[in-house]
Every structure is written in C-alpha cells, then in structure tokens.
CSV table of N, CA and C in Angstrom, one decimal:
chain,number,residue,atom,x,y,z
X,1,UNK,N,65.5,74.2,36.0
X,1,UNK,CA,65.1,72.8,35.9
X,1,UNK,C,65.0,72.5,34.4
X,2,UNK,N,65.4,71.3,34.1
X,2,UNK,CA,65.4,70.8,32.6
X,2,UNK,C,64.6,69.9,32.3
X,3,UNK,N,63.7,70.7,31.3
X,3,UNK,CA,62.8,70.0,30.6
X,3,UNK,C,62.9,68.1,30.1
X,4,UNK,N,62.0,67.6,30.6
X,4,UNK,CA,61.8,66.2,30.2
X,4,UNK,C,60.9,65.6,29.1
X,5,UNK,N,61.1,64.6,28.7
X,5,UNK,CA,59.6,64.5,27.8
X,5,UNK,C,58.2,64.4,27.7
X,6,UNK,N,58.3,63.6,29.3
X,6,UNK,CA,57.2,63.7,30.0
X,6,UNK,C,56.3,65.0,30.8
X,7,UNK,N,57.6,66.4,30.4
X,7,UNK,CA,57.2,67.3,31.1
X,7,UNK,C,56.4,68.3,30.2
X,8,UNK,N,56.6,68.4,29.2
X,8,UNK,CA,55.8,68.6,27.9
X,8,UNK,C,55.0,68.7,27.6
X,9,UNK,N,54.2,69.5,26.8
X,9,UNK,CA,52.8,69.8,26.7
X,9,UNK,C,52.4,69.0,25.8
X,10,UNK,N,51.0,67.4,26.4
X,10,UNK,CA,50.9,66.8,25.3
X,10,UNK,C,49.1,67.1,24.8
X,11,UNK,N,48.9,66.8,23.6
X,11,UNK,CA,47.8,67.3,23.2
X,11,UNK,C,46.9,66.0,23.3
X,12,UNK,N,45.6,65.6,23.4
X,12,UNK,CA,44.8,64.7,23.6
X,12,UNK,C,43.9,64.6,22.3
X,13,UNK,N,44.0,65.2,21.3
X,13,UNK,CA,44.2,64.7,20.5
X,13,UNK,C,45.4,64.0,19.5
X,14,UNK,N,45.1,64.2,17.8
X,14,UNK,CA,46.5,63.8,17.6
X,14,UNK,C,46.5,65.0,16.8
X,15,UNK,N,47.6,66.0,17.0
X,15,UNK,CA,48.3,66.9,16.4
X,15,UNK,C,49.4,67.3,17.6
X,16,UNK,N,50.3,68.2,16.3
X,16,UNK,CA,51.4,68.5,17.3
X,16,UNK,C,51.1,69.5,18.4
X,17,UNK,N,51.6,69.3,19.7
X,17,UNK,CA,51.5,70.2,20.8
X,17,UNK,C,52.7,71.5,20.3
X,18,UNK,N,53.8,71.0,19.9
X,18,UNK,CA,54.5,72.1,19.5
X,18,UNK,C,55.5,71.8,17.9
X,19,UNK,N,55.0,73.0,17.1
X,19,UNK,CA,56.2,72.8,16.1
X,19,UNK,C,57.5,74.0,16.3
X,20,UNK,N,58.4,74.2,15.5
X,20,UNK,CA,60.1,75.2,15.5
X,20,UNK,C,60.0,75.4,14.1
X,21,UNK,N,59.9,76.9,13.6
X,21,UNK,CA,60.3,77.8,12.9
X,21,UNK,C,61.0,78.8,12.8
X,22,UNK,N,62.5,78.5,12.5
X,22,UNK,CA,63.4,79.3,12.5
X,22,UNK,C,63.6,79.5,14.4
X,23,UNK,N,63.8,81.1,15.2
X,23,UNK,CA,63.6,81.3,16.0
X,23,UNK,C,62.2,81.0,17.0
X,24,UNK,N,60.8,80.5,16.4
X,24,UNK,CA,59.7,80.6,16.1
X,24,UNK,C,59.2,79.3,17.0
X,25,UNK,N,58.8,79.0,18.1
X,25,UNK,CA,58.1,77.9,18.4
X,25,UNK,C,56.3,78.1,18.8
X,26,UNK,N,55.5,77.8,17.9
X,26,UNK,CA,54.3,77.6,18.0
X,26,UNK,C,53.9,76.5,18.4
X,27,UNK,N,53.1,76.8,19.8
X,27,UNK,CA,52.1,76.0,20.8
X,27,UNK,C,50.5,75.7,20.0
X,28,UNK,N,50.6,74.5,20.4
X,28,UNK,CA,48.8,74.2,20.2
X,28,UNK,C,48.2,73.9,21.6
X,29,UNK,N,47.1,74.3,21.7
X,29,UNK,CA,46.0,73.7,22.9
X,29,UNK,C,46.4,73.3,24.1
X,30,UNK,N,47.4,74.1,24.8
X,30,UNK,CA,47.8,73.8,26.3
X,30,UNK,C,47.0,74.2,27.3
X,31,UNK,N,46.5,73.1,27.8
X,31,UNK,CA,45.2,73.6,29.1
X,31,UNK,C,45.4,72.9,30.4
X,32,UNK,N,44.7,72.9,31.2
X,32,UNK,CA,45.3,72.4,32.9
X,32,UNK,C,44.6,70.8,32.8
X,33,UNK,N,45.0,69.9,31.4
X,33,UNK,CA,44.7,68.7,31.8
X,33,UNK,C,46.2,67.9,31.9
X,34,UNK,N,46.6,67.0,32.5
X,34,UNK,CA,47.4,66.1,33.0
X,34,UNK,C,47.0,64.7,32.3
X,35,UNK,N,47.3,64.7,30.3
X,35,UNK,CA,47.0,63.1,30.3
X,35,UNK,C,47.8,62.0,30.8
X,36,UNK,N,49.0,62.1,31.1
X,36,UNK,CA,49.5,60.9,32.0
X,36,UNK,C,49.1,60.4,33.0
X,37,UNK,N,48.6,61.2,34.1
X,37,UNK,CA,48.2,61.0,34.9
X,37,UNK,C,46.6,60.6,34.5
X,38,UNK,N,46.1,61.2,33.6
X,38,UNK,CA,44.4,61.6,33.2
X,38,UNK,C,43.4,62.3,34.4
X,39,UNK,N,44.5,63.2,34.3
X,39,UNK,CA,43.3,64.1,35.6
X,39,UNK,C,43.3,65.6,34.8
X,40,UNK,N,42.2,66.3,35.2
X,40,UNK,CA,42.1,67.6,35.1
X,40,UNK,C,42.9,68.4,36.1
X,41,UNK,N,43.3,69.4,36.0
X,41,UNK,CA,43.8,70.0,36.8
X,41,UNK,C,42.9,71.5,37.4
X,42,UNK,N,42.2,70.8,38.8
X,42,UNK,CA,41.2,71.6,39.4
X,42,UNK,C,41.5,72.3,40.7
X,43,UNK,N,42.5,72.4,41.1
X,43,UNK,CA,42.9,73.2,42.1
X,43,UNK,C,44.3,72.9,42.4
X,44,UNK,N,44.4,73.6,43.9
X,44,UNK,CA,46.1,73.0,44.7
X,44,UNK,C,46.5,71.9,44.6
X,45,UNK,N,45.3,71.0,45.2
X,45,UNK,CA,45.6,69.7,45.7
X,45,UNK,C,46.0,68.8,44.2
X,46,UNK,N,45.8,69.2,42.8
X,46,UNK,CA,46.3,68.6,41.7
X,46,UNK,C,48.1,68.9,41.8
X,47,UNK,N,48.3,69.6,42.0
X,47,UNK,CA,49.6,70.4,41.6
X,47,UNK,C,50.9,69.0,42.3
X,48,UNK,N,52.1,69.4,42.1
X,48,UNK,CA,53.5,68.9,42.7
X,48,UNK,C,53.8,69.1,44.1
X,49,UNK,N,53.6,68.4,44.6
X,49,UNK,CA,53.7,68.7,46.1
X,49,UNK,C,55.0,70.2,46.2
X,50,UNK,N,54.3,70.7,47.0
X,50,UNK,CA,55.0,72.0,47.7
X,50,UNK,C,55.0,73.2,46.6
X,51,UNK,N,54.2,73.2,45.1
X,51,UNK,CA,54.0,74.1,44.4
X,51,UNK,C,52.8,75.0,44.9
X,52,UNK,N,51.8,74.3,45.7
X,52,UNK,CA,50.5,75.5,46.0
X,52,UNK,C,51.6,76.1,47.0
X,53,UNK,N,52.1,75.7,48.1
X,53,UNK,CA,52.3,77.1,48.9
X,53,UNK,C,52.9,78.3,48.1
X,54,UNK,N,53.9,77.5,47.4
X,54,UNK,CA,54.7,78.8,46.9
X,54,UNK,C,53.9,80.2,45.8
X,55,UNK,N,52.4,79.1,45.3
X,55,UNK,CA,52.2,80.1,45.1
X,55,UNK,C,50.7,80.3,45.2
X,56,UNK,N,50.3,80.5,46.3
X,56,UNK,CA,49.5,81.8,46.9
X,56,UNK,C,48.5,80.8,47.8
X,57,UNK,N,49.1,79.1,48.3
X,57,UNK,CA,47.9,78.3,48.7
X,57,UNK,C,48.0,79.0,50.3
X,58,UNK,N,46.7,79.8,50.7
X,58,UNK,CA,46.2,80.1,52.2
X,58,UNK,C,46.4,78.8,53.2
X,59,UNK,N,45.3,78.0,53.2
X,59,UNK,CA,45.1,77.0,53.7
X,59,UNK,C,43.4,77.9,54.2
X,60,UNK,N,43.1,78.5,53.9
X,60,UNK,CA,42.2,79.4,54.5
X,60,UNK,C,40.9,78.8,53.3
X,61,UNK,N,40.1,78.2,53.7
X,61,UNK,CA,38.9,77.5,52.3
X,61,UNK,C,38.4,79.1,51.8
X,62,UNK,N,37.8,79.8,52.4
X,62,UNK,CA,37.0,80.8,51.8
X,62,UNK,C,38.0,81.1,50.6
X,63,UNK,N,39.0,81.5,50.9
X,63,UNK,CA,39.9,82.4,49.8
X,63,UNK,C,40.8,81.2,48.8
X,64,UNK,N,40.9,79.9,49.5
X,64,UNK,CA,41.4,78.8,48.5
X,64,UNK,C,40.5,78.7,47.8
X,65,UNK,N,39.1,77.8,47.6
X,65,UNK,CA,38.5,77.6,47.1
X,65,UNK,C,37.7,78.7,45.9
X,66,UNK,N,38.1,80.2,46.2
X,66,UNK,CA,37.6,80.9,45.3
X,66,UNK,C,38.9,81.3,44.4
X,67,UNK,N,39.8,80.8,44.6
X,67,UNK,CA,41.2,81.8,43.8
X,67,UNK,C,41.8,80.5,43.7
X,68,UNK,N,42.3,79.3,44.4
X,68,UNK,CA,42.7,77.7,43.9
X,68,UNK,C,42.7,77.5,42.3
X,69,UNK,N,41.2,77.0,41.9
X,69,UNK,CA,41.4,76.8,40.7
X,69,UNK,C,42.1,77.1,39.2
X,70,UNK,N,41.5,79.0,39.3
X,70,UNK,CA,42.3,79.7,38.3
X,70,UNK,C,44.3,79.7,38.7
X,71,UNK,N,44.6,79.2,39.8
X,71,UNK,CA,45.8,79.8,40.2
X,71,UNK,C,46.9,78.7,39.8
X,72,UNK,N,46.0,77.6,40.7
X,72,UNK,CA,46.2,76.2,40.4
X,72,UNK,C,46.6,75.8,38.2
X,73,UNK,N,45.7,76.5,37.8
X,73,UNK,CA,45.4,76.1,36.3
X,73,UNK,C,46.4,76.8,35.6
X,74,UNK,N,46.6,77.6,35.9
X,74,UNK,CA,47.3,78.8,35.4
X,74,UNK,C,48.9,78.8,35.5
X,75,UNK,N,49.1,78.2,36.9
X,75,UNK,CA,50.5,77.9,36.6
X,75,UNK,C,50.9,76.5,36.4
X,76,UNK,N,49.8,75.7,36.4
X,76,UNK,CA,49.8,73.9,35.3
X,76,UNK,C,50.4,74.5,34.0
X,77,UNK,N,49.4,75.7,33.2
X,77,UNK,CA,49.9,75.5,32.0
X,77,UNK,C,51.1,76.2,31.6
X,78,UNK,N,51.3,77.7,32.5
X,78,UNK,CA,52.5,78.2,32.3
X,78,UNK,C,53.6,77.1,32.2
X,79,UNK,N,53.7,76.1,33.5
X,79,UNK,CA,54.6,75.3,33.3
X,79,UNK,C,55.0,74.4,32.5
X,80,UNK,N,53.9,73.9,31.9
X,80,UNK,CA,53.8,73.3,30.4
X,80,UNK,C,54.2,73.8,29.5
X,81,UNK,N,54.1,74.9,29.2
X,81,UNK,CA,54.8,75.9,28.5
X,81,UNK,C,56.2,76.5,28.3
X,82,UNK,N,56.5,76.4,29.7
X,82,UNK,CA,57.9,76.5,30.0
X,82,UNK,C,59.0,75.4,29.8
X,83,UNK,N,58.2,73.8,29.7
X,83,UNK,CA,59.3,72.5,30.2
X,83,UNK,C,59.0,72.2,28.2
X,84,UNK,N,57.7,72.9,27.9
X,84,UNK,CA,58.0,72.6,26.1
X,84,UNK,C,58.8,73.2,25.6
X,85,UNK,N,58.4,74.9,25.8
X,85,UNK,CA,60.1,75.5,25.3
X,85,UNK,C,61.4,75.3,25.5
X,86,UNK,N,61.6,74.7,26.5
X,86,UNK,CA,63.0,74.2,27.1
X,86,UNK,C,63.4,73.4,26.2
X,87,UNK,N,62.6,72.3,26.2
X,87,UNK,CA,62.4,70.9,25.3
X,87,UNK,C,62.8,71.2,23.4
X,88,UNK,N,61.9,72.3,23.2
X,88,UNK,CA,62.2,72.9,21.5
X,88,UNK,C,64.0,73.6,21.7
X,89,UNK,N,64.6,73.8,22.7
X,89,UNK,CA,65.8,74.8,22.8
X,89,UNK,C,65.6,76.0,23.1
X,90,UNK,N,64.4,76.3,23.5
X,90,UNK,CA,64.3,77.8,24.2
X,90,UNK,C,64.2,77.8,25.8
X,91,UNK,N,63.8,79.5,25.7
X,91,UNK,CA,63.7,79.5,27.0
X,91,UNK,C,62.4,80.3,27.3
X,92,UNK,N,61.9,80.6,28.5
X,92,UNK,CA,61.0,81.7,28.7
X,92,UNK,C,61.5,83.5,28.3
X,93,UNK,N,62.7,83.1,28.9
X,93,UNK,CA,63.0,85.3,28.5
X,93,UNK,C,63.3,85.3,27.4
C-alpha cells in the first residue's frame, strides 16, 4: 500500500513529525492519536474497518478489553510509521 499524505504521522504540535538525513529518517512524537479525525486511539473499534480481526480482535470482552487497547495503539502507530517512511522514500525492511 502507498503512502498518502493524509496517512502520515502528523504532530499536534508545530514541529516536524519527520525530517531525511542522507539514508537517515528521524521520527518525532508518534502516538495512537488520529488528528484528522481528532480522536484518540483507544481500542478496536478506533481502527480501519476489518484491521481488529486481523489482528488479534476475539470478540470475547474479557480478553478484548484487557489486550484491545495496547494492540489497537500499537499497530495505529506502527502504521504511522510505516505510511511516513514510505512517504520520506523508505521502506520498513
């Protein structure tokens, strides 16, 4: 999938979310918030439709609600991370 600009890690304040140094791209402050939208990202039900099943949504509350959040958050920001590098000319490997 190719990075958009909107897919991008943006920062809520004002500095750069990402600068390029030589081979070198340095991230600032990527966390599981969504300012386009302006929501935090607090579990499954934040995510892209059909991204919680793939990764690890039960439908079971006891075990969603205790593993949701971090799982949910975790791959918000991976992916932010991934559609920024893309965006600078890199890749994840």
């Amino acid at each position: 999938m190719s990075a958009t600009k909107t897919d991008i890690a943006r920062p809520l304040a004002r500095y750069s979310a990402w600068t390029r140094r030589g081979d070198f791209v340095f991230l600032s402050g990527v966390i599981a918030v969504d300012p386009a939208a302006g929501k935090v990202i607090r579990g499954y039900d934040d995510l892209p439709p059909g991204v919680a099943e793939r990764i690890g949504r039960t439908g079971e509350f006891s075990v969603d609600a205790k593993d949701g959040p971090i799982i949910a958050q975790s791959w918000y920001v991976l992916d932010r991370i991934r559609a920024t590098i893309e965006d600078a000319g890199g890749t994840m490997a």
